[in-house]
C-alpha positions as a LaTeX table, in Angstrom:
\begin{tabular}{lrrr}
\hline
Residue & $x$ (\AA) & $y$ (\AA) & $z$ (\AA) \\
\hline
Leu1 & 26.18 & $-5.62$ & $-32.27$ \\
Lys2 & 26.20 & $-8.63$ & $-30.57$ \\
Arg3 & 23.17 & $-10.00$ & $-29.81$ \\
Asp4 & 23.24 & $-10.12$ & $-26.17$ \\
Glu5 & 24.09 & $-6.05$ & $-26.16$ \\
Gln6 & 21.03 & $-5.62$ & $-28.57$ \\
Glu7 & 18.78 & $-7.22$ & $-26.34$ \\
Arg8 & 20.13 & $-5.36$ & $-23.53$ \\
Arg9 & 19.41 & $-1.96$ & $-25.33$ \\
Gln10 & 16.37 & $-2.65$ & $-26.67$ \\
Ile11 & 15.04 & $-3.61$ & $-22.68$ \\
Thr12 & 16.67 & $-0.59$ & $-21.54$ \\
Ala13 & 15.01 & 1.53 & $-24.19$ \\
Cys14 & 11.47 & $-0.17$ & $-23.47$ \\
Leu15 & 11.74 & 0.32 & $-19.49$ \\
Asp16 & 12.43 & 3.94 & $-20.10$ \\
Lys17 & 9.41 & 4.31 & $-22.37$ \\
Cys18 & 7.68 & 2.35 & $-19.83$ \\
Leu19 & 9.02 & 4.28 & $-16.97$ \\
Asp20 & 7.65 & 7.20 & $-18.67$ \\
Ala21 & 4.08 & 6.25 & $-19.31$ \\
Leu22 & 3.76 & 4.96 & $-15.71$ \\
Arg23 & 4.78 & 8.30 & $-14.31$ \\
Gln24 & 1.95 & 9.64 & $-16.05$ \\
Glu25 & $-0.39$ & 7.30 & $-14.44$ \\
Arg26 & $-0.87$ & 5.35 & $-17.74$ \\
Gln27 & $-0.51$ & 1.54 & $-18.63$ \\
Val28 & 1.43 & $-0.18$ & $-20.89$ \\
Met29 & 1.12 & $-2.75$ & $-23.09$ \\
Ile30 & 4.31 & $-4.06$ & $-25.13$ \\
Phe31 & 4.04 & $-6.32$ & $-28.39$ \\
Val32 & 6.81 & $-9.26$ & $-29.22$ \\
His33 & 7.30 & $-11.29$ & $-31.82$ \\
Ser34 & 6.07 & $-14.98$ & $-30.01$ \\
Arg35 & 4.54 & $-16.29$ & $-27.51$ \\
Lys36 & 7.90 & $-17.27$ & $-25.43$ \\
Ala37 & 9.04 & $-13.52$ & $-25.55$ \\
Thr38 & 6.05 & $-12.49$ & $-23.79$ \\
Tyr39 & 7.32 & $-13.68$ & $-20.68$ \\
Thr40 & 10.98 & $-13.62$ & $-21.29$ \\
Ser41 & 10.41 & $-9.88$ & $-22.05$ \\
Ala42 & 8.72 & $-9.56$ & $-18.99$ \\
Cys43 & 10.97 & $-11.25$ & $-16.47$ \\
Asn44 & 14.09 & $-9.00$ & $-18.40$ \\
Leu45 & 11.94 & $-5.94$ & $-17.97$ \\
Met46 & 11.23 & $-6.31$ & $-14.29$ \\
Glu47 & 14.96 & $-7.18$ & $-13.61$ \\
Leu48 & 15.64 & $-4.35$ & $-15.21$ \\
Ala49 & 13.46 & $-2.33$ & $-12.73$ \\
Arg50 & 14.47 & $-3.73$ & $-9.68$ \\
Ser51 & 18.29 & $-3.29$ & $-10.28$ \\
Glu52 & 17.93 & 0.37 & $-11.12$ \\
Gly53 & 15.02 & 0.52 & $-7.96$ \\
Lys54 & 12.11 & 1.37 & $-10.11$ \\
Ile55 & 9.88 & $-1.58$ & $-10.11$ \\
Asp56 & 7.69 & 0.35 & $-7.37$ \\
Leu57 & 6.17 & 2.42 & $-10.68$ \\
Phe58 & 5.27 & $-0.95$ & $-12.04$ \\
Gln59 & 3.03 & $-2.31$ & $-9.00$ \\
Pro60 & $-0.50$ & $-1.03$ & $-8.47$ \\
Ser61 & $-1.40$ & 0.14 & $-5.64$ \\
Lys62 & $-4.34$ & $-1.71$ & $-4.76$ \\
Val63 & $-5.21$ & $-5.37$ & $-5.94$ \\
Glu64 & $-9.11$ & $-6.46$ & $-6.16$ \\
Thr65 & $-9.59$ & $-9.64$ & $-3.92$ \\
Trp66 & $-11.50$ & $-11.04$ & $-7.13$ \\
Ala67 & $-8.34$ & $-10.67$ & $-9.18$ \\
Lys68 & $-6.35$ & $-12.21$ & $-6.55$ \\
Lys69 & $-8.42$ & $-15.17$ & $-6.42$ \\
Ala70 & $-8.73$ & $-15.36$ & $-10.17$ \\
Leu71 & $-4.93$ & $-15.77$ & $-10.10$ \\
Glu72 & $-4.43$ & $-18.33$ & $-7.60$ \\
Arg73 & $-6.61$ & $-20.58$ & $-9.37$ \\
Ser74 & $-4.59$ & $-20.29$ & $-13.19$ \\
Ala75 & $-2.10$ & $-22.86$ & $-13.85$ \\
Asn76 & $-0.20$ & $-20.43$ & $-15.75$ \\
Lys77 & 2.57 & $-20.39$ & $-13.14$ \\
Glu78 & 4.53 & $-17.69$ & $-15.46$ \\
Leu79 & 1.46 & $-15.47$ & $-14.90$ \\
Arg80 & 1.39 & $-15.91$ & $-11.26$ \\
Glu81 & 4.80 & $-14.74$ & $-10.94$ \\
Ile82 & 4.97 & $-11.69$ & $-13.04$ \\
Phe83 & 1.87 & $-10.32$ & $-11.89$ \\
Glu84 & 2.83 & $-10.00$ & $-8.24$ \\
Ala85 & 5.71 & $-7.50$ & $-9.68$ \\
Gly86 & 2.59 & $-5.46$ & $-11.58$ \\
Phe87 & 3.19 & $-6.86$ & $-15.17$ \\
Gly88 & 1.38 & $-9.84$ & $-17.23$ \\
Cys89 & 1.11 & $-11.33$ & $-20.48$ \\
His90 & $-1.14$ & $-12.26$ & $-22.99$ \\
His91 & $-0.68$ & $-14.52$ & $-25.93$ \\
Ala92 & $-2.65$ & $-17.23$ & $-28.06$ \\
Gly93 & $-1.05$ & $-20.49$ & $-26.33$ \\
Met94 & $-2.76$ & $-19.14$ & $-22.77$ \\
Leu95 & $-5.83$ & $-20.87$ & $-21.61$ \\
Arg96 & $-8.80$ & $-18.96$ & $-22.43$ \\
Ala97 & $-9.55$ & $-18.28$ & $-18.88$ \\
Asp98 & $-5.81$ & $-16.78$ & $-18.54$ \\
Arg99 & $-5.96$ & $-14.37$ & $-21.68$ \\
Ser100 & $-9.65$ & $-13.57$ & $-20.62$ \\
Leu101 & $-8.50$ & $-12.22$ & $-16.99$ \\
Cys102 & $-5.27$ & $-10.93$ & $-18.06$ \\
Glu103 & $-7.51$ & $-8.51$ & $-20.67$ \\
Lys104 & $-9.80$ & $-7.83$ & $-17.52$ \\
Leu105 & $-7.00$ & $-6.96$ & $-15.66$ \\
Phe106 & $-5.93$ & $-4.80$ & $-18.02$ \\
Arg107 & $-8.83$ & $-3.27$ & $-18.84$ \\
Asn108 & $-9.50$ & $-2.32$ & $-15.12$ \\
Gly109 & $-5.82$ & $-0.53$ & $-14.69$ \\
\hline
\end{tabular}
C-alpha cells in the first residue's frame, strides 16, 4: 500500500476504536511514535470525526472553569486548538505545566 493509504486506514481504524470507547462513556489514550505525531494524529482524528459527523462524541458535556482558564494561559497553541474539540496531547517536549494540565484533565474525565 502507498503510505497515504496506509495512514488513512490507520486513522480510520483508530477512529473506530475511539468511537467504540466513547459510546461506552470511556476515555481514550492513543500512543504514537513521535512528539510531532501527537498533534498530527489528533488533527487527523478530528478531521475524520468531523467529516463523519461524529465529532460531538469527543466533546465533553461540561468543561470546568478552572480548565478553561488554564488553557487560556497556556502558550501551547496546538493544545488550545485541539482541546476545543475534546482532544488533548502529551509529550516530553511540552512545558511541564501543559503536561500536568493534560494529565489532570484526563484524570478528571
